[in-house]
Coordinates of C-alpha atoms in Angstrom, one line a residue:
Chain A
M248 CA -60.9 37.6 -28.5
N249 CA -58.9 40.5 -29.8
V250 CA -56.6 42.7 -27.8
A251 CA -59.1 45.6 -27.8
E252 CA -61.8 43.4 -26.3
I253 CA -59.4 42.1 -23.7
L254 CA -58.5 45.6 -22.7
N255 CA -62.2 46.5 -22.4
D256 CA -62.8 43.7 -20.0
L257 CA -60.1 44.7 -17.6
P258 CA -61.4 45.5 -14.1
R259 CA -61.6 49.2 -13.2
R260 CA -60.9 48.9 -9.5
N261 CA -60.7 51.8 -7.2
M262 CA -57.1 51.8 -5.9
A263 CA -55.3 54.6 -4.0
W264 CA -52.0 53.6 -5.6
L265 CA -53.2 53.4 -9.2
D266 CA -55.5 55.4 -11.3
S267 CA -57.0 52.5 -13.3
N268 CA -58.5 54.6 -16.0
E269 CA -55.2 56.4 -16.6
A270 CA -53.4 53.0 -16.6
A271 CA -55.9 51.6 -19.1
E272 CA -55.5 54.6 -21.4
R273 CA -51.7 54.5 -21.2
L274 CA -51.8 50.8 -22.0
S275 CA -54.0 51.2 -25.0
A276 CA -51.8 54.0 -26.3
S277 CA -48.6 52.0 -25.7
L278 CA -49.8 48.9 -27.5
V279 CA -50.0 50.8 -30.8
S280 CA -46.8 52.8 -30.3
G281 CA -43.6 52.4 -32.3
V282 CA -41.7 51.7 -29.1
V283 CA -43.6 48.6 -28.4
K284 CA -43.3 47.4 -32.0
E285 CA -39.5 47.7 -31.8
Q286 CA -39.2 46.3 -28.2
W287 CA -41.4 43.3 -29.0
K288 CA -40.0 42.5 -32.4
Y289 CA -39.0 38.9 -31.5
T290 CA -41.8 38.1 -29.0
P291 CA -45.3 38.9 -30.1
I292 CA -46.9 40.8 -27.2
K293 CA -50.3 39.6 -28.1
G294 CA -49.7 36.1 -26.7
F295 CA -48.9 37.6 -23.3
I296 CA -52.0 39.8 -23.3
E297 CA -54.1 36.6 -23.9
G298 CA -52.3 35.1 -20.9
F299 CA -53.5 38.0 -18.7
N300 CA -57.0 37.4 -20.0
S301 CA -57.1 33.8 -19.0
S302 CA -55.5 34.7 -15.7
L303 CA -58.4 37.2 -15.1
A304 CA -61.0 34.6 -16.2
N305 CA -59.6 32.1 -13.7
P306 CA -58.5 34.1 -10.6
V307 CA -56.6 32.4 -7.8
D308 CA -56.8 33.1 -4.2
M309 CA -53.1 33.7 -3.5
P310 CA -51.6 35.8 -6.2
D311 CA -49.1 37.4 -3.8
P312 CA -45.6 36.1 -3.8
V313 CA -44.4 34.1 -0.8
V314 CA -42.0 36.3 1.1
M315 CA -40.0 35.1 4.0
A316 CA -36.5 35.0 5.6
I317 CA -34.4 32.0 4.7
D318 CA -35.0 30.3 8.1
G319 CA -38.6 31.4 8.2
A320 CA -38.0 33.6 11.3
E321 CA -39.6 37.0 11.8
Q322 CA -37.1 39.8 11.1
P323 CA -37.7 43.2 12.6
Q324 CA -35.6 44.9 9.9
I325 CA -38.1 43.9 7.2
E326 CA -41.5 45.5 7.0
L327 CA -44.2 44.2 4.6
V328 CA -47.0 46.6 3.5
P329 CA -49.7 45.6 1.0
F330 CA -50.2 48.5 -1.5
N331 CA -53.9 48.7 -0.6
A332 CA -53.1 49.1 3.1
A333 CA -50.4 51.7 2.5
A334 CA -50.5 54.9 4.6
S335 CA -50.2 58.3 2.8
E336 CA -46.4 58.5 3.1
D337 CA -46.1 55.0 1.5
L338 CA -48.6 55.9 -1.1
A339 CA -46.7 59.0 -2.1
Y340 CA -43.5 56.9 -2.3
L341 CA -45.2 54.2 -4.4
G342 CA -46.6 56.9 -6.7
N343 CA -43.1 58.2 -7.3
V344 CA -41.3 55.0 -7.9
L345 CA -44.0 53.3 -10.0
H346 CA -44.0 56.3 -12.4
D347 CA -40.2 56.3 -12.6
G348 CA -40.2 54.2 -15.8
I349 CA -42.3 51.2 -14.9
F350 CA -45.7 52.6 -15.8
S351 CA -44.5 53.9 -19.2
E352 CA -44.8 53.3 -22.9
R353 CA -41.8 50.9 -22.7
Y354 CA -43.5 48.5 -20.4
P355 CA -47.2 48.2 -21.2
L356 CA -47.4 44.8 -19.4
A357 CA -46.6 46.6 -16.2
D358 CA -49.9 48.5 -16.4
L359 CA -51.6 45.2 -17.3
T360 CA -50.0 43.5 -14.3
A361 CA -51.1 46.2 -11.9
L362 CA -54.6 46.3 -13.3
T363 CA -55.0 42.6 -13.1
A364 CA -53.4 42.2 -9.7
G365 CA -55.3 45.0 -8.0
N366 CA -52.8 45.0 -5.2
G367 CA -49.1 44.7 -4.6
L368 CA -46.5 44.4 -1.9
L369 CA -44.1 47.0 -0.6
I370 CA -41.1 45.5 1.3
R371 CA -39.2 48.0 3.4
I372 CA -35.7 46.9 4.4
L373 CA -35.1 49.2 7.4
D374 CA -31.6 47.9 8.3
T375 CA -29.4 44.9 7.4
P376 CA -31.4 41.8 8.1
Q377 CA -29.8 38.7 9.8
Q378 CA -31.0 36.4 7.0
P379 CA -31.4 36.5 3.3
L380 CA -34.9 37.4 2.1
L381 CA -36.7 34.8 -0.1
I382 CA -39.4 35.7 -2.6
D383 CA -41.1 33.0 -4.6
F384 CA -43.6 33.7 -7.4
S385 CA -45.2 30.3 -7.1
H386 CA -48.7 31.2 -8.1
T387 CA -50.4 31.8 -11.4
G388 CA -51.3 35.5 -11.4
C389 CA -49.8 39.0 -11.3
S390 CA -47.6 40.5 -8.7
P391 CA -46.3 44.1 -8.4
V392 CA -43.5 44.3 -5.8
V393 CA -41.5 47.3 -4.6
I394 CA -38.5 46.9 -2.3
S395 CA -36.9 49.8 -0.7
V396 CA -33.5 49.3 0.9
A397 CA -32.4 51.9 3.5
P398 CA -29.0 53.7 3.1
N399 CA -26.0 51.6 4.2
A400 CA -28.1 48.4 4.6
H401 CA -26.9 45.2 3.2
L402 CA -29.4 42.7 1.8
E403 CA -29.2 39.3 0.1
L404 CA -32.3 38.6 -1.9
I405 CA -33.2 35.2 -3.4
E406 CA -36.0 35.4 -5.9
T407 CA -37.5 32.4 -7.7
A408 CA -40.3 32.1 -10.2
S409 CA -41.6 28.6 -9.8
A410 CA -45.2 28.9 -11.1
V411 CA -46.0 26.8 -14.1
G412 CA -49.2 28.7 -15.1
F413 CA -49.2 32.1 -16.7
H414 CA -47.7 34.7 -14.3
S415 CA -46.3 38.2 -14.5
E416 CA -44.5 40.4 -12.0
F417 CA -42.7 43.6 -11.8
I418 CA -40.2 44.3 -9.1
R419 CA -38.8 47.8 -8.4
I420 CA -35.9 47.9 -6.0
D421 CA -34.6 51.2 -4.6
L422 CA -31.1 51.0 -3.1
G423 CA -30.3 53.9 -0.8
E424 CA -26.9 55.6 -0.6
H425 CA -24.2 53.0 0.0
A426 CA -26.7 50.2 0.3
V427 CA -25.5 46.8 -1.0
L428 CA -27.7 44.2 -2.6
H429 CA -26.8 40.6 -3.7
H430 CA -29.6 39.3 -5.7
G431 CA -30.0 35.8 -7.1
R432 CA -33.0 35.1 -9.3
S433 CA -34.1 32.1 -11.2
A434 CA -37.0 31.2 -13.5
L435 CA -36.6 27.5 -14.2
A436 CA -40.2 26.3 -14.8
I437 CA -41.5 25.8 -18.3
A438 CA -44.5 28.1 -17.5
T439 CA -47.3 28.6 -20.0
G440 CA -46.3 32.3 -20.0
H441 CA -44.2 34.5 -17.9
W442 CA -43.3 38.1 -18.0
S443 CA -41.0 39.7 -15.5
L444 CA -39.7 43.2 -15.1
L445 CA -36.9 44.0 -12.7
Q446 CA -36.1 47.7 -12.2
V447 CA -33.3 48.6 -9.8
S448 CA -32.4 52.2 -8.9
L449 CA -29.1 52.9 -7.2
A450 CA -28.2 56.0 -5.2
E451 CA -24.7 57.3 -4.6
G452 CA -22.2 54.6 -3.7
A453 CA -24.8 51.8 -3.8
S454 CA -23.7 48.4 -5.1
Y455 CA -25.8 45.8 -6.8
S456 CA -24.8 42.3 -7.9
L457 CA -27.3 40.2 -9.8
Q458 CA -27.1 36.5 -10.7
S459 CA -29.9 35.9 -13.2
Y460 CA -30.8 32.4 -14.3
A461 CA -33.5 31.3 -16.6
T462 CA -34.8 28.6 -18.9
G463 CA -37.2 29.1 -21.7
A464 CA -40.9 28.6 -21.2
Q465 CA -43.8 28.3 -23.6
R466 CA -43.4 32.1 -23.6
R467 CA -41.0 34.0 -21.3
R468 CA -39.8 37.5 -21.4
I469 CA -37.5 39.0 -18.8
D470 CA -36.9 42.8 -18.8
T471 CA -34.2 44.2 -16.6
Q472 CA -33.5 47.8 -16.2
V473 CA -30.8 49.2 -13.9
L474 CA -30.7 52.9 -13.2
L475 CA -27.2 54.1 -11.9
R476 CA -28.5 57.3 -10.5
G477 CA -25.9 58.2 -7.9
R478 CA -22.1 58.9 -8.3
G479 CA -20.0 55.8 -8.0
A480 CA -23.0 53.4 -8.2
R481 CA -22.0 49.9 -9.3
V482 CA -23.8 46.9 -10.9
E483 CA -22.4 43.5 -11.9
I484 CA -24.6 41.0 -13.6
D485 CA -23.9 37.4 -14.4
G486 CA -26.6 35.6 -16.3
A487 CA -27.0 32.0 -17.6
Y488 CA -29.9 30.6 -19.6
L489 CA -30.9 27.5 -21.4
V490 CA -33.8 27.3 -23.8
E491 CA -35.1 23.8 -24.5
D492 CA -36.7 22.4 -27.6
G493 CA -40.0 24.2 -28.4
C494 CA -39.4 26.9 -25.8
H495 CA -38.9 30.6 -26.0
L496 CA -36.9 33.2 -24.0
D497 CA -36.5 36.9 -24.6
Q498 CA -34.3 38.9 -22.3
Q499 CA -33.8 42.6 -22.6
T500 CA -31.4 44.5 -20.3
I501 CA -31.0 48.2 -20.1
I502 CA -28.3 49.9 -18.0
E503 CA -28.7 53.7 -17.6
H504 CA -25.5 55.4 -16.5
E505 CA -27.0 58.6 -15.2
A506 CA -24.2 59.8 -12.9
P507 CA -20.4 60.2 -13.0
D508 CA -18.0 57.4 -12.1
T509 CA -20.7 54.7 -12.4
F510 CA -19.7 51.1 -13.3
S511 CA -21.6 48.3 -15.0
K512 CA -20.4 44.8 -16.0
Q513 CA -22.7 42.2 -17.6
R514 CA -21.9 38.7 -18.7
F515 CA -24.5 36.4 -20.1
H516 CA -24.0 32.9 -21.4
G517 CA -26.8 31.0 -23.1
I518 CA -27.7 27.8 -24.9
G519 CA -30.4 27.0 -27.4
L520 CA -31.5 23.4 -27.9
G521 CA -33.8 21.7 -30.4
K522 CA -36.3 24.1 -32.0
S523 CA -36.0 26.9 -29.5
K524 CA -36.1 30.6 -29.9
T525 CA -33.8 32.8 -27.8
T526 CA -33.4 36.6 -27.9
F527 CA -31.0 38.7 -26.0
N528 CA -30.8 42.5 -26.2
G529 CA -28.4 44.4 -24.1
R530 CA -28.6 48.2 -24.1
I531 CA -26.1 50.5 -22.4
H532 CA -27.0 54.2 -22.2
I533 CA -24.4 56.6 -21.0
H534 CA -25.9 60.0 -20.3
R535 CA -24.3 63.3 -20.9
N536 CA -23.7 64.0 -17.2
A537 CA -22.1 60.6 -16.6
P538 CA -18.4 61.1 -17.3
R539 CA -15.9 58.4 -16.3
S540 CA -18.6 55.7 -16.7
D541 CA -17.2 52.2 -17.2
A542 CA -19.5 49.8 -18.9
A543 CA -18.9 46.3 -20.3
L544 CA -21.3 43.7 -21.8
T545 CA -20.6 40.2 -23.0
N546 CA -23.2 37.8 -24.4
K547 CA -22.0 34.4 -25.6
N548 CA -24.4 31.8 -27.0
L549 CA -24.2 28.3 -28.2
A550 CA -26.7 26.9 -30.6
L551 CA -26.5 23.2 -30.0
D552 CA -29.0 22.2 -32.6
P553 CA -29.3 23.4 -36.2
E554 CA -32.8 24.5 -35.7
A555 CA -32.2 26.5 -32.5
V556 CA -32.6 30.2 -33.3
I557 CA -30.7 32.8 -31.3
N558 CA -30.8 36.6 -31.8
T559 CA -28.4 38.7 -29.9
K560 CA -27.8 42.4 -30.1
P561 CA -25.8 44.8 -27.9
E562 CA -26.8 48.5 -28.1
L563 CA -24.6 51.3 -27.0
E564 CA -25.7 54.9 -26.7
I565 CA -23.0 57.2 -25.4
Y566 CA -23.4 61.0 -24.9
T567 CA -20.1 61.8 -23.2
D568 CA -16.5 61.4 -24.3
D569 CA -14.7 60.3 -21.2
V570 CA -16.0 56.8 -20.8
K571 CA -14.8 53.2 -21.1
C572 CA -17.3 51.0 -22.9
S573 CA -17.0 47.5 -24.4
H574 CA -19.4 45.0 -25.7
G575 CA -19.3 41.6 -27.5
A576 CA -21.9 39.2 -28.7
T577 CA -21.4 35.8 -30.2
V578 CA -23.3 32.7 -31.3
G579 CA -21.3 29.6 -31.9
Q580 CA -21.2 25.8 -31.5
L581 CA -19.3 23.4 -29.2
S582 CA -15.7 22.8 -30.2
E583 CA -15.4 19.4 -32.0
D584 CA -11.7 19.2 -30.8
A585 CA -12.9 19.5 -27.2
I586 CA -15.6 16.8 -27.7
F587 CA -13.0 14.5 -29.3
Y588 CA -10.5 15.1 -26.4
L589 CA -13.2 14.1 -23.8
R590 CA -14.2 11.1 -25.8
T591 CA -10.6 9.8 -26.0
R592 CA -10.7 9.7 -22.2
G593 CA -13.8 7.6 -22.2
L594 CA -16.8 10.0 -22.1
S595 CA -19.6 9.3 -24.5
D596 CA -20.3 11.8 -27.2
E597 CA -23.5 12.8 -25.4
S598 CA -21.7 13.2 -22.0
A599 CA -18.9 15.1 -23.6
R600 CA -21.4 17.6 -25.1
A601 CA -23.3 17.9 -21.8
V602 CA -20.0 18.5 -19.9
L603 CA -18.9 21.2 -22.3
A604 CA -22.2 22.9 -22.4
T605 CA -22.6 22.9 -18.7
A606 CA -19.0 24.2 -18.3
F607 CA -20.0 27.1 -20.6
L608 CA -23.0 28.0 -18.5
K609 CA -21.1 27.3 -15.2
T610 CA -18.8 30.2 -15.9
C611 CA -21.7 32.4 -15.0
L612 CA -23.1 30.4 -12.0
H613 CA -22.5 31.6 -8.5
G614 CA -24.2 32.0 -5.2
R615 CA -27.0 30.1 -3.4
L616 CA -28.9 29.3 -6.6
A617 CA -25.9 27.8 -8.5
K618 CA -26.3 24.2 -7.5
T619 CA -30.1 24.0 -8.2
V620 CA -29.6 25.9 -11.5
E621 CA -26.7 23.6 -12.6
Q622 CA -28.8 20.5 -11.8
R623 CA -31.7 21.9 -13.9
F624 CA -29.4 22.7 -16.8
L625 CA -27.6 19.4 -16.6
E626 CA -30.9 17.5 -16.7
A627 CA -32.0 19.5 -19.8
L628 CA -28.7 18.9 -21.5
S629 CA -28.7 15.2 -20.8
M630 CA -32.0 14.7 -22.6
D631 CA -32.1 14.1 -26.3
S632 CA -34.0 16.6 -28.3
P633 CA -35.5 15.7 -31.6
G634 CA -33.5 16.2 -34.7
S635 CA -30.5 17.3 -32.7
G636 CA -27.9 14.8 -33.7
R637 CA -26.5 15.4 -30.2
Chain B
M1022 CA 0.4 -11.2 -26.6
K1023 CA -0.3 -8.9 -29.5
L1024 CA -1.8 -5.6 -28.4
L1025 CA -1.8 -3.7 -31.7
E1026 CA -1.7 -5.1 -35.2
V1027 CA -1.8 -2.6 -38.1
D1028 CA -1.9 -4.3 -41.5
D1029 CA -1.4 -2.5 -44.8
L1030 CA -3.2 0.6 -43.6
H1031 CA -4.2 3.3 -46.2
V1032 CA -5.7 6.5 -44.9
T1033 CA -6.9 9.7 -46.6
V1034 CA -7.6 13.0 -45.0
D1035 CA -9.7 15.5 -47.0
G1036 CA -9.2 13.3 -50.0
Q1037 CA -5.4 13.4 -49.7
K1038 CA -3.6 10.0 -49.2
I1039 CA -1.5 10.2 -46.0
L1040 CA -0.8 6.6 -45.0
N1041 CA 0.1 4.2 -47.8
G1042 CA 0.3 0.6 -46.6
L1043 CA 1.5 1.0 -43.1
S1044 CA 2.0 -2.2 -41.1
L1045 CA 3.0 -2.3 -37.4
T1046 CA 2.7 -4.8 -34.6
I1047 CA 3.2 -4.0 -30.9
E1048 CA 3.4 -6.8 -28.3
A1049 CA 2.6 -6.5 -24.6
G1050 CA 5.6 -5.2 -22.7
E1051 CA 7.1 -3.4 -25.8
V1052 CA 7.9 0.2 -26.4
H1053 CA 8.0 1.3 -30.1
A1054 CA 9.3 4.6 -31.3
L1055 CA 7.9 6.1 -34.5
M1056 CA 10.1 8.7 -36.1
G1057 CA 10.0 10.4 -39.5
P1058 CA 10.2 13.8 -41.2
N1059 CA 7.4 16.3 -41.1
G1060 CA 4.4 15.3 -43.1
S1061 CA 5.3 11.6 -43.1
G1062 CA 2.0 10.6 -41.4
K1063 CA 3.1 10.1 -37.8
S1064 CA 0.3 12.1 -36.2
T1065 CA -2.2 10.8 -38.7
L1066 CA -1.5 7.3 -37.4
A1067 CA -2.1 8.5 -33.8
N1068 CA -5.4 10.2 -34.8
V1069 CA -6.6 7.1 -36.8
L1070 CA -5.9 4.9 -33.8
A1071 CA -7.8 7.3 -31.5
G1072 CA -10.7 7.6 -34.0
R1073 CA -10.6 11.3 -34.8
P1074 CA -13.4 12.2 -37.2
G1075 CA -12.2 13.1 -40.7
Y1076 CA -9.6 10.3 -41.1
Q1077 CA -10.8 7.9 -43.7
I1078 CA -9.5 4.3 -43.7
T1079 CA -9.6 3.3 -47.4
S1080 CA -8.0 -0.2 -46.9
G1081 CA -6.2 -2.3 -44.4
T1082 CA -7.0 -3.2 -40.9
I1083 CA -6.2 -2.3 -37.3
H1084 CA -6.8 -4.7 -34.5
F1085 CA -6.4 -3.7 -30.9
K1086 CA -6.5 -6.6 -28.4
G1087 CA -8.0 -8.7 -31.1
E1088 CA -10.9 -6.3 -31.9
Q1089 CA -11.3 -4.5 -35.2
L1090 CA -10.7 -0.9 -34.2
K1091 CA -12.6 0.9 -36.9
D1092 CA -15.8 -0.7 -35.6
L1093 CA -15.4 1.0 -32.3
K1094 CA -16.4 4.5 -31.2
V1095 CA -13.7 6.9 -29.9
E1096 CA -14.8 6.3 -26.3
E1097 CA -15.1 2.5 -26.8
R1098 CA -11.5 2.5 -27.8
A1099 CA -10.7 4.2 -24.5
H1100 CA -12.8 1.7 -22.6
L1101 CA -10.8 -1.1 -24.2
G1102 CA -7.6 0.5 -22.9
L1103 CA -6.3 2.7 -25.7
F1104 CA -4.9 6.1 -24.7
M1105 CA -3.6 9.0 -26.8
A1106 CA -1.5 11.8 -25.3
F1107 CA -2.2 14.8 -27.5
Q1108 CA 0.4 16.8 -29.3
Y1109 CA -1.8 19.9 -28.6
P1110 CA -4.0 19.2 -25.6
V1111 CA -7.2 21.1 -25.7
E1112 CA -8.1 23.8 -23.2
I1113 CA -11.6 23.4 -21.6
P1114 CA -12.5 26.4 -19.4
G1115 CA -15.1 25.8 -16.8
V1116 CA -14.4 22.0 -16.4
S1117 CA -11.9 21.6 -13.6
N1118 CA -9.1 19.1 -14.1
M1119 CA -10.3 17.2 -11.1
E1120 CA -13.9 16.9 -12.3
F1121 CA -12.7 15.9 -15.8
M1122 CA -10.4 13.1 -14.6
K1123 CA -13.1 11.7 -12.2
A1124 CA -15.6 11.8 -15.0
A1125 CA -13.2 9.9 -17.3
L1126 CA -12.3 7.3 -14.7
D1127 CA -16.0 6.8 -13.8
A1128 CA -17.0 6.5 -17.5
Q1129 CA -14.3 3.8 -18.0
A1130 CA -15.1 2.0 -14.8
A1131 CA -18.8 1.9 -15.8
A1132 CA -18.0 0.6 -19.3
R1133 CA -15.9 -2.2 -17.8
E1134 CA -18.5 -2.9 -15.2
E1135 CA -16.0 -2.1 -12.4
E1136 CA -16.6 -0.2 -9.1
P1137 CA -15.6 3.4 -9.5
L1138 CA -12.9 4.8 -7.2
S1139 CA -14.4 6.6 -4.2
A1140 CA -13.9 10.4 -4.1
I1141 CA -11.2 9.9 -1.4
E1142 CA -9.3 7.2 -3.2
F1143 CA -9.5 9.3 -6.3
M1144 CA -8.1 12.4 -4.6
K1145 CA -5.3 10.4 -3.1
A1146 CA -4.3 8.8 -6.4
V1147 CA -4.4 12.1 -8.3
R1148 CA -2.4 14.0 -5.7
K1149 CA 0.3 11.3 -5.6
I1150 CA 0.7 11.3 -9.3
A1151 CA 0.7 15.1 -9.5
E1152 CA 3.5 15.2 -6.9
E1153 CA 5.5 12.7 -8.9
L1154 CA 5.1 14.8 -12.0
D1155 CA 6.1 18.0 -10.1
L1156 CA 2.7 19.6 -10.7
N1157 CA 1.4 22.1 -8.1
P1158 CA -1.8 20.6 -6.6
D1159 CA -3.6 23.9 -7.3
F1160 CA -3.6 23.0 -11.0
L1161 CA -6.0 20.2 -10.3
K1162 CA -8.7 22.8 -9.5
R1163 CA -8.1 24.9 -12.6
G1164 CA -10.0 24.4 -15.9
V1165 CA -8.6 21.5 -18.0
N1166 CA -5.4 22.8 -19.6
E1167 CA -6.7 26.4 -19.2
G1168 CA -3.8 28.8 -19.2
F1169 CA -1.3 25.9 -18.7
S1170 CA 2.2 26.4 -20.0
G1171 CA 3.2 23.9 -22.8
G1172 CA 5.1 21.9 -20.3
E1173 CA 2.2 21.7 -17.9
K1174 CA -0.2 20.6 -20.6
K1175 CA 2.2 17.7 -21.5
R1176 CA 2.6 16.7 -17.9
N1177 CA -1.2 16.8 -17.5
E1178 CA -1.4 14.2 -20.4
I1179 CA 1.0 12.0 -18.5
L1180 CA -0.9 12.4 -15.3
Q1181 CA -4.0 11.1 -17.1
L1182 CA -1.9 8.2 -18.5
L1183 CA -0.9 7.2 -15.1
L1184 CA -4.3 7.6 -13.6
L1185 CA -6.2 5.8 -16.4
Q1186 CA -3.7 3.0 -16.8
P1187 CA -4.5 2.0 -20.4
T1188 CA -3.1 -1.1 -22.1
L1189 CA -1.7 0.8 -25.0
A1190 CA -0.6 4.4 -24.9
V1191 CA 0.2 6.5 -28.0
L1192 CA 2.3 9.5 -27.1
D1193 CA 2.1 12.0 -30.0
E1194 CA 5.1 14.3 -29.8
T1195 CA 4.9 14.5 -26.0
D1196 CA 8.5 15.8 -25.9
S1197 CA 7.9 18.8 -28.2
G1198 CA 8.1 22.1 -26.5
L1199 CA 9.6 20.6 -23.3
D1200 CA 12.9 21.7 -21.7
I1201 CA 15.4 19.1 -20.5
D1202 CA 14.2 19.1 -17.0
A1203 CA 10.6 18.6 -18.1
I1204 CA 11.6 15.8 -20.5
Q1205 CA 13.2 14.0 -17.6
T1206 CA 10.1 14.4 -15.4
V1207 CA 7.7 13.3 -18.1
S1208 CA 10.0 10.4 -19.1
A1209 CA 10.2 9.2 -15.4
G1210 CA 6.3 9.2 -15.4
V1211 CA 6.2 7.2 -18.6
N1212 CA 8.7 4.7 -17.3
R1213 CA 6.6 4.2 -14.2
F1214 CA 3.7 3.3 -16.5
R1215 CA 5.7 0.7 -18.4
N1216 CA 5.2 -3.0 -17.4
T1217 CA 5.0 -6.4 -19.1
D1218 CA 1.3 -6.2 -19.8
N1219 CA 1.1 -2.8 -21.6
G1220 CA 2.6 -1.2 -24.6
L1221 CA 3.7 2.2 -25.8
L1222 CA 4.0 3.9 -29.1
L1223 CA 6.2 7.0 -28.9
I1224 CA 5.9 9.4 -31.8
T1225 CA 8.8 11.8 -31.8
H1226 CA 11.1 13.9 -34.0
Y1227 CA 14.0 13.7 -31.7
Q1228 CA 16.3 11.0 -30.5
R1229 CA 16.7 12.9 -27.2
L1230 CA 13.5 11.5 -25.7
L1231 CA 14.7 7.9 -26.4
D1232 CA 17.7 8.5 -24.1
Y1233 CA 15.2 8.5 -21.2
I1234 CA 12.5 6.2 -22.5
V1235 CA 14.5 3.4 -24.2
P1236 CA 12.5 1.8 -27.0
D1237 CA 12.6 -1.9 -28.0
V1238 CA 12.0 -1.0 -31.6
V1239 CA 12.4 2.2 -33.7
H1240 CA 10.5 2.7 -36.9
V1241 CA 11.0 5.3 -39.6
L1242 CA 8.0 6.5 -41.4
A1243 CA 8.3 8.1 -44.8
N1244 CA 5.5 8.9 -47.3
G1245 CA 2.9 7.1 -45.3
R1246 CA 4.7 3.8 -44.7
I1247 CA 7.4 2.3 -42.5
V1248 CA 10.6 2.3 -44.5
R1249 CA 12.9 0.9 -41.9
S1250 CA 12.8 -0.6 -38.4
G1251 CA 15.6 -1.4 -36.0
D1252 CA 16.7 -1.1 -32.5
K1253 CA 17.6 2.0 -30.5
G1254 CA 20.8 2.4 -32.7
L1255 CA 18.6 3.3 -35.6
A1256 CA 17.5 6.5 -33.8
L1257 CA 21.1 7.4 -33.1
T1258 CA 22.0 6.9 -36.8
L1259 CA 19.1 9.1 -37.8
E1260 CA 20.2 11.8 -35.4
E1261 CA 23.6 11.8 -36.9
K1262 CA 22.8 11.5 -40.6
G1263 CA 19.3 12.8 -40.9
Y1264 CA 16.4 11.4 -42.8
A1265 CA 18.0 12.0 -46.2
W1266 CA 20.4 9.1 -45.4
L1267 CA 17.5 6.7 -45.7
S1268 CA 17.0 7.4 -49.4
T1269 CA 20.7 7.0 -50.1
S1270 CA 21.5 4.0 -47.9

């Protein structure tokens, strides 16, 4: 089945929050645009579209993510509203935020996710909850999610993508003035296909810290976009990823410095094993009206096998003079001196390599997910991969 | 009991001959010092003993506790009780000193089919040694040698020596870059290690270290072979007259 046929077969549901004809038209136009060709250079988008098709052909009952407080208790500060049950005020809000970049030429799979899902979940954080909020995308299917965090509220969000079938989700998070969000997210399952878009918008004085951990999958693409909209908004991202033999991971981050005195710092460490394919693209865009922006991006990669392919590219676009901006991207190998040192103390060659590779990733591991992620990485690193010589 | 027997060893590195017929025997309970001018092959010997890749044995043999060393992997040499204190210890960010040493001890215990130390026993042992070496306990939490001063790196090597308790320790220029106080602390640690069952090979440029760690035998290496051996007095003579004296005497 070709892409055009798949698009023709998409359901045209009547939804108050989404004009499905408009979405389908936008999608068809996006797929042939130059933007998509450039954005999807290293990951053919067609494979994902086929995943949506099989997802539609085999619908599941519970496509919504599991959302709960960490201890399972009800929390009055958190309100859950399905998109299809949204009252007019919420519908107006959804219309605004979903057309603020998500439903756009850049992210055609967002339209596809919305059309396939037919519903979504709005999570309103009215005040600081007692417990962290957990979201698990554990089911095959598509999930649009919007989270709005009230001004001055503090939230800790733990998000996991544990489904092994094809799944796609987009999450839009709105941080009100001086709101604080600590966000840990992981995608550690070797899913048949997984697309995820995270878009976070920060108002004045808001602060966002993200720990983003991933493995490769048969096909996985993670798009992250942070909009620093208000003066003094800050984002810090630490990411670690490991792509096993035969797996694929494409990560694209975009930081938009749209206001003065905004701050962004990103650090990603990644490892490619066996015949894996890894792509990292980090774009920093400093707008004309964002003087005194301070932006830094580091992406370090280790190719542990000769056949592991890693592409990394930082992109800077700066339209004002008074800024601090730095970036660095490397692809290297483990230090033979360090391996020898560990071996002279009794560690086997394999353990020495696993210890060094884990240490490299651990530099970016923090928070509640760190232990689970480290364990997952360690298991992958302890296993032999074909033709590795490790 | 013979711990180490090196017989007529020839070694090349990158096709260049470095050791040319070196022979050396170390018995249990002995401390040997190996001196010699720059480029004479001292560190090459240490690296060959430890099994560093790139060092090609073209002829001769090395036996350690009766086993042919070249048949053993780097880690198997360590399991058998061979230890090298590095001239330039490697920095490993992200692996804490504590984790590293526990992993090393556990790997060696597993290879020898011994019970590993419990976490508490291990912590006690490491803290005690760190104190003896005048190392701040905080450094145990830091990355292996990460941001350590030259002196701290060398003391960290001795800490590992005392913790791992090998049968033969090769100290490759452990005194270089140390001030007098640090040399005394490090030497006190090495002297605590010495007993009648183990052996030491001290590689050094300077007689100074031998004031604190008194050797049983001093060897002088030149052009890849031992050209003279003697007692501690030989080191003093070298200090006074220099290596040039060897070719004229």
